[in-house]
Tab-separated table of C-alpha atoms in Angstrom:
chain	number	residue	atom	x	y	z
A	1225	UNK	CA	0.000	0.000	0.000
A	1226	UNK	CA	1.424	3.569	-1.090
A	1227	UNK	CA	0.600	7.413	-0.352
A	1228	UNK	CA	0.998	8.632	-3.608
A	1229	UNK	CA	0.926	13.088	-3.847
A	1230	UNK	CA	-0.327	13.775	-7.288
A	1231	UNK	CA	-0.713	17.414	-8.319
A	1232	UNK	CA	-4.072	18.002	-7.400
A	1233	UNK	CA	-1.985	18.295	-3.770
A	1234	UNK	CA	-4.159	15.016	-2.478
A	1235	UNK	CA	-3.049	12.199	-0.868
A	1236	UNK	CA	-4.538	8.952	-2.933
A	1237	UNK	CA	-4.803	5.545	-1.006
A	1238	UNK	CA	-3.058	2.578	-2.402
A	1239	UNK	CA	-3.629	2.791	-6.218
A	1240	UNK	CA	-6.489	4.264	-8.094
A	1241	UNK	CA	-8.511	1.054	-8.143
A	1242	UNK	CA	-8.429	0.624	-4.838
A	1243	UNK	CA	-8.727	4.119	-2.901
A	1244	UNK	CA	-11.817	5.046	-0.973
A	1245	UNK	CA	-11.619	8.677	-0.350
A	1246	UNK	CA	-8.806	11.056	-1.764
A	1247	UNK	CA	-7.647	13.236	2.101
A	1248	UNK	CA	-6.191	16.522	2.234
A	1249	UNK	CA	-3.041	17.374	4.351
A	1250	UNK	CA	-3.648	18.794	7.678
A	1251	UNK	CA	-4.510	22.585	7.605
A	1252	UNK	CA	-3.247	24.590	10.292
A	1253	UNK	CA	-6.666	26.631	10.658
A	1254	UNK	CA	-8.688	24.293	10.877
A	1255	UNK	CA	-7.147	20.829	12.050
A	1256	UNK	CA	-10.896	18.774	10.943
A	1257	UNK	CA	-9.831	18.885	7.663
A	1258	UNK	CA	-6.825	17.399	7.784
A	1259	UNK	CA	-7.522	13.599	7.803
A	1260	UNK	CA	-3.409	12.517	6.891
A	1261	UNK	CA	-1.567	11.572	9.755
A	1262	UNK	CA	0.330	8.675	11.006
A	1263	UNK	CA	-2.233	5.868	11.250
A	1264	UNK	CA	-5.145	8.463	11.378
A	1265	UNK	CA	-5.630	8.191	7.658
A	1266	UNK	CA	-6.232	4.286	7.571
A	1267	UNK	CA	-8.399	3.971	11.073
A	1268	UNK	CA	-10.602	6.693	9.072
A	1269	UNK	CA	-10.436	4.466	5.681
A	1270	UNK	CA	-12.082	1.494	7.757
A	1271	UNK	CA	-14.627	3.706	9.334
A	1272	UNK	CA	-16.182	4.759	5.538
A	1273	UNK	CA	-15.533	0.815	4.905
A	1274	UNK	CA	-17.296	-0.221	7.915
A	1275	UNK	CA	-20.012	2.427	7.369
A	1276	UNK	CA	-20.767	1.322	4.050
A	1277	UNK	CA	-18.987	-2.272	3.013
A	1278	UNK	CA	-20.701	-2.480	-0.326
A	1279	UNK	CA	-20.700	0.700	-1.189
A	1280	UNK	CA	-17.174	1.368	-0.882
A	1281	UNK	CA	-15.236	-1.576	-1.519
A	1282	UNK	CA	-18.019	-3.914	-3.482
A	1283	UNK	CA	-17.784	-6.416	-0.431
A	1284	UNK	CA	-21.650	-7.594	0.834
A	1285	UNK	CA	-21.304	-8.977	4.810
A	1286	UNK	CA	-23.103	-12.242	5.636
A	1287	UNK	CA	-23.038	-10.629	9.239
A	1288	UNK	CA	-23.777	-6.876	10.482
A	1289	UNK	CA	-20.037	-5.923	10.481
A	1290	UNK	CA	-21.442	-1.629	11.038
A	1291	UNK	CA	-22.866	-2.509	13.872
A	1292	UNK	CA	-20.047	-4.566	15.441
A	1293	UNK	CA	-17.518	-2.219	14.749
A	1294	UNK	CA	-19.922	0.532	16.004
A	1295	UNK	CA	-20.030	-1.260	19.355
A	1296	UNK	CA	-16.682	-3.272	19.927
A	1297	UNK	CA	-14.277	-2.066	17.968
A	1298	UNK	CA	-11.386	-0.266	19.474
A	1299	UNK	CA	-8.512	1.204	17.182
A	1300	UNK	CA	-4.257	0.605	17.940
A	1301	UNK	CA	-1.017	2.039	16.616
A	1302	UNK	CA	2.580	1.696	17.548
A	1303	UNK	CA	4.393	4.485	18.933
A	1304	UNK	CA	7.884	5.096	18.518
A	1305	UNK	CA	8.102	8.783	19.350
A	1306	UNK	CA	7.639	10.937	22.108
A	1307	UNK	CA	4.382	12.024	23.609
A	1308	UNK	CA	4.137	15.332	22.309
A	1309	UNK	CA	4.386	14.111	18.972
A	1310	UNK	CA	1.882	11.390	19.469
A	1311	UNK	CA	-0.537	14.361	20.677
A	1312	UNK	CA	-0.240	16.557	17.533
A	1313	UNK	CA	0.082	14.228	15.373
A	1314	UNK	CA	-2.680	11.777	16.409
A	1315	UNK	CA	-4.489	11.829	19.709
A	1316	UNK	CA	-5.933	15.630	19.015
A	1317	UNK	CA	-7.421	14.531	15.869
A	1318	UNK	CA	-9.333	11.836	17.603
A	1319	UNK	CA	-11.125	15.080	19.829
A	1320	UNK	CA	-12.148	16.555	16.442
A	1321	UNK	CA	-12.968	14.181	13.894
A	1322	UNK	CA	-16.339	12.177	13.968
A	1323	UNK	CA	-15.345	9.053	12.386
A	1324	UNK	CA	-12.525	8.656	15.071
A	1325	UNK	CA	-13.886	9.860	18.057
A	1326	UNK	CA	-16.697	7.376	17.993
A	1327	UNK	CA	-14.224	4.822	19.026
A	1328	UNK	CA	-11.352	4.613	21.484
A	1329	UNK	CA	-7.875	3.872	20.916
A	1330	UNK	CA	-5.033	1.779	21.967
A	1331	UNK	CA	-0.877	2.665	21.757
A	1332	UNK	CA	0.332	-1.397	21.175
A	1333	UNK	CA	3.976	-0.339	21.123
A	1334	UNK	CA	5.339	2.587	23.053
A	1335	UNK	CA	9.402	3.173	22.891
A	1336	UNK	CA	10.672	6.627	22.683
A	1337	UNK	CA	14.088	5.652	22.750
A	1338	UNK	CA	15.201	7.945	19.870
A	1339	UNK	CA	14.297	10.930	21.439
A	1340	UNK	CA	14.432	10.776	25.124
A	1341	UNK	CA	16.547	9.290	27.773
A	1342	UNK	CA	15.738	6.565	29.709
A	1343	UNK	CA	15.313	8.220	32.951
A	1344	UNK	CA	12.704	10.744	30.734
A	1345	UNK	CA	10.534	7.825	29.720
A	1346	UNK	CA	7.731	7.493	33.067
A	1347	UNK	CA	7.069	11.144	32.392
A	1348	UNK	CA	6.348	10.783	28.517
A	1349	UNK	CA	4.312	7.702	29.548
A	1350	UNK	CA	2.365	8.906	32.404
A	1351	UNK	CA	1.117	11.931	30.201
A	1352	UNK	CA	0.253	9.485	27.546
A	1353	UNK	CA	-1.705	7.309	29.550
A	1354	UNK	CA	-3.653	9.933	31.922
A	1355	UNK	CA	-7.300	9.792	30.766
A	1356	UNK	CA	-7.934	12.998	31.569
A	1357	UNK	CA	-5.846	14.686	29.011
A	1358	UNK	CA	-6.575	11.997	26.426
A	1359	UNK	CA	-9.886	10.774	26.900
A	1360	UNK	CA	-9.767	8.599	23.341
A	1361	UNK	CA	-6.966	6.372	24.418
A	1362	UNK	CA	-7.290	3.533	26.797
A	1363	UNK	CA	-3.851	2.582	27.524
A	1364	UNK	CA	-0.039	2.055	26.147
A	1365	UNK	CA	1.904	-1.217	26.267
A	1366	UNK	CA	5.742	-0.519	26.593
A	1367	UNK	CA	7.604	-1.808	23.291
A	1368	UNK	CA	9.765	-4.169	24.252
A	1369	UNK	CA	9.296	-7.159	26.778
A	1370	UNK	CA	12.336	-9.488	25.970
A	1371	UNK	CA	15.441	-8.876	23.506
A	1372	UNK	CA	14.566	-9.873	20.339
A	1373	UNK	CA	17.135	-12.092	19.058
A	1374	UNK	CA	15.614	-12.567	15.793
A	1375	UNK	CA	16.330	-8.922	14.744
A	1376	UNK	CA	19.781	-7.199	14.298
A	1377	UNK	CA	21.140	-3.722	14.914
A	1378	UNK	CA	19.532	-1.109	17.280
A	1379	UNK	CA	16.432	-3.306	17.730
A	1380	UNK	CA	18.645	-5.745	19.885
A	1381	UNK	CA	18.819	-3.130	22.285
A	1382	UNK	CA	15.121	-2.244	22.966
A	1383	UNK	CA	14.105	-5.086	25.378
A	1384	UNK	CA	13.249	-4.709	29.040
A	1385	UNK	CA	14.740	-8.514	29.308
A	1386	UNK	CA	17.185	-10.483	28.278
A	1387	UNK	CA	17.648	-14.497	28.782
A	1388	UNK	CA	20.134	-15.904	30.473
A	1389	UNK	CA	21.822	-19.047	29.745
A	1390	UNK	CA	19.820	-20.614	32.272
A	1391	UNK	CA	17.046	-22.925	31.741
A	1392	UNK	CA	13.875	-22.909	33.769
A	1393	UNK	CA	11.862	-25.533	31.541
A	1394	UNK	CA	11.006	-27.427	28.647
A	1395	UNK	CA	8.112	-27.043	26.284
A	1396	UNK	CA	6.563	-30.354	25.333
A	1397	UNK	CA	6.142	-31.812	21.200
A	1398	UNK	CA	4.447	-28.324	19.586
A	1399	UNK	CA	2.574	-29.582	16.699
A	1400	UNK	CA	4.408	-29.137	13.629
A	1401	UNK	CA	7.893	-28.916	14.470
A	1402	UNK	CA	10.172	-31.251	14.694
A	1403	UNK	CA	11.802	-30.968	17.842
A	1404	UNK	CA	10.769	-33.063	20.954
A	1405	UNK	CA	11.067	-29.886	22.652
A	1406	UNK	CA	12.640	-26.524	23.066
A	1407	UNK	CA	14.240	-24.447	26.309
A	1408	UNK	CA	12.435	-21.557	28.096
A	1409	UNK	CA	15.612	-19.677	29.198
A	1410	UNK	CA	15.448	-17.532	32.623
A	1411	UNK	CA	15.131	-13.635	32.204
A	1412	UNK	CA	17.498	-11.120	33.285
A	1413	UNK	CA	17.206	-7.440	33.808
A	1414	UNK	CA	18.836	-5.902	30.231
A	1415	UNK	CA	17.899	-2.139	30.868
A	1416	UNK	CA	17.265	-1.420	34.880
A	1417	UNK	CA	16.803	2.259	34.259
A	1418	UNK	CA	14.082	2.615	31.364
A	1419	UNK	CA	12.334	-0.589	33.298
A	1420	UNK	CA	12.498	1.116	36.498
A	1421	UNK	CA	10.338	4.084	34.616
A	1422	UNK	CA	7.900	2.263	32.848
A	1423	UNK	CA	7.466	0.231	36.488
A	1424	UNK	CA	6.652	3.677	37.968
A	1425	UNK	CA	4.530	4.807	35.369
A	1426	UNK	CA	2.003	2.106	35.834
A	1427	UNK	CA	2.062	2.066	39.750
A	1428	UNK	CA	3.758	-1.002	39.263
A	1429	UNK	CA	6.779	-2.844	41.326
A	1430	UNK	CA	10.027	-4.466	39.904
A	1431	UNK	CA	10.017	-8.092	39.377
A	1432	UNK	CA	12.169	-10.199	41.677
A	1433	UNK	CA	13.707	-12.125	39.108
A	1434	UNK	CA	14.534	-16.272	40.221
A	1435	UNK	CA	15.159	-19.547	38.255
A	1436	UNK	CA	14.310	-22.561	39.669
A	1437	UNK	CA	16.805	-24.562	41.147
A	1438	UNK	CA	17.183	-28.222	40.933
A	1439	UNK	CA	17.234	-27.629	36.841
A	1440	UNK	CA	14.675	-27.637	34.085
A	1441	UNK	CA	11.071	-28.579	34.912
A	1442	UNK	CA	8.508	-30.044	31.528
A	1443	UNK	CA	6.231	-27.263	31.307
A	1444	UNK	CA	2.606	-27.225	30.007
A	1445	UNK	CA	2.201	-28.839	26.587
A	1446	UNK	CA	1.814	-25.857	24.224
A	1447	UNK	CA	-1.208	-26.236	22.019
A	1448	UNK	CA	-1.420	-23.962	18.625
């Protein structure tokens, strides 16, 4: 899927075949008409979709997919900025703009790392997450958990955790795969300060962090 500017000074969705609704920039007078913005110009996409299925993209429901989304949807975007940004960029347009503001909204991966230090991050997050200032969104999860050792470069770097050599289980046979089973290493703190902040942030406490001795337990058969 592209954002293509043509002339006309539009942004067009995807190709022409597929777009729903050409959206103008952002105007500085009068932020309703701006309906570009990171993520805000796809969640409003879906609601003209959801509003009108057949209409818009030729698709008839077998169920009444305008009323569930009316009533249980709930919109989500990853964050890696700062909370200012998020604000301007995002979170005011949900005050004035109908087809957002209907529904709430979720931040699925916060990290900030780019732009503030560690020690600044319960401060970014606490504003992001107090429901009085931002009355659309209903909560942030911290991006990342664990290292991820699948990925390379600066991503290696954003997890709360890291493993340890030690082993605190075994999975059983996972359908599919041809192992017998596979090691759940222990955790280990990999950045105390920023998970110190986020721990704050959420009224939360610092994990005491133990492996079980006497070696690796079977754990639950996982079931896909």
């Amino acid at each position: 899927c592209k954002n293509i500017t043509q002339g006309d000074g539009l942004i067009h969705i995807c190709s022409e075949d597929y777009f729903l609704k050409d959206a103008r920039w952002p105007s500085a007078q009068d932020p309703t008409q701006g309906e570009c913005g990171p993520g805000i110009i796809f969640m409003i996409q879906l609601a003209r979709v959801m509003a009108d299925p057949e209409g818009t993209v030729g698709y008839k429901p077998k169920n009444n997919v305008t009323k569930a989304y009316q009533e249980r949807w709930v919109h989500s975007f990853n964050v890696f900025n700062q909370y200012e940004a998020v604000h301007r960029q995002v979170l005011e347009q949900f005050g004035v703009n109908p087809l957002l503001n209907m529904h709430k909204t979720l931040v699925t991966e916060y990290n900030a790392k780019r732009y503030l230090a560690a020690n600044q991050v319960q401060g970014d997050l606490e504003i992001m997450i107090n429901t009085t200032l931002n009355p659309y969104l209903i909560g942030a999860t911290y991006f990342e958990y664990q290292v991820s050792y699948n990925k390379m470069g600066e991503e290696r770097d954003w997890g709360l955790f890291e493993l340890t050599t030690e082993v605190a289980g075994k999975t059983g046979q996972i359908p599919g795969d041809n192992a017998t089973s596979h090691e759940a290493n222990c955790l280990a703190v990999n950045d105390a300060v920023t998970l110190a902040a986020v721990a704050r942030a959420f009224n939360g406490t610092l994990p005491n962090l133990t492996c079980p001795e006497g070696g690796a337990v079977e754990l639950v058969e996982l079931i896909l």
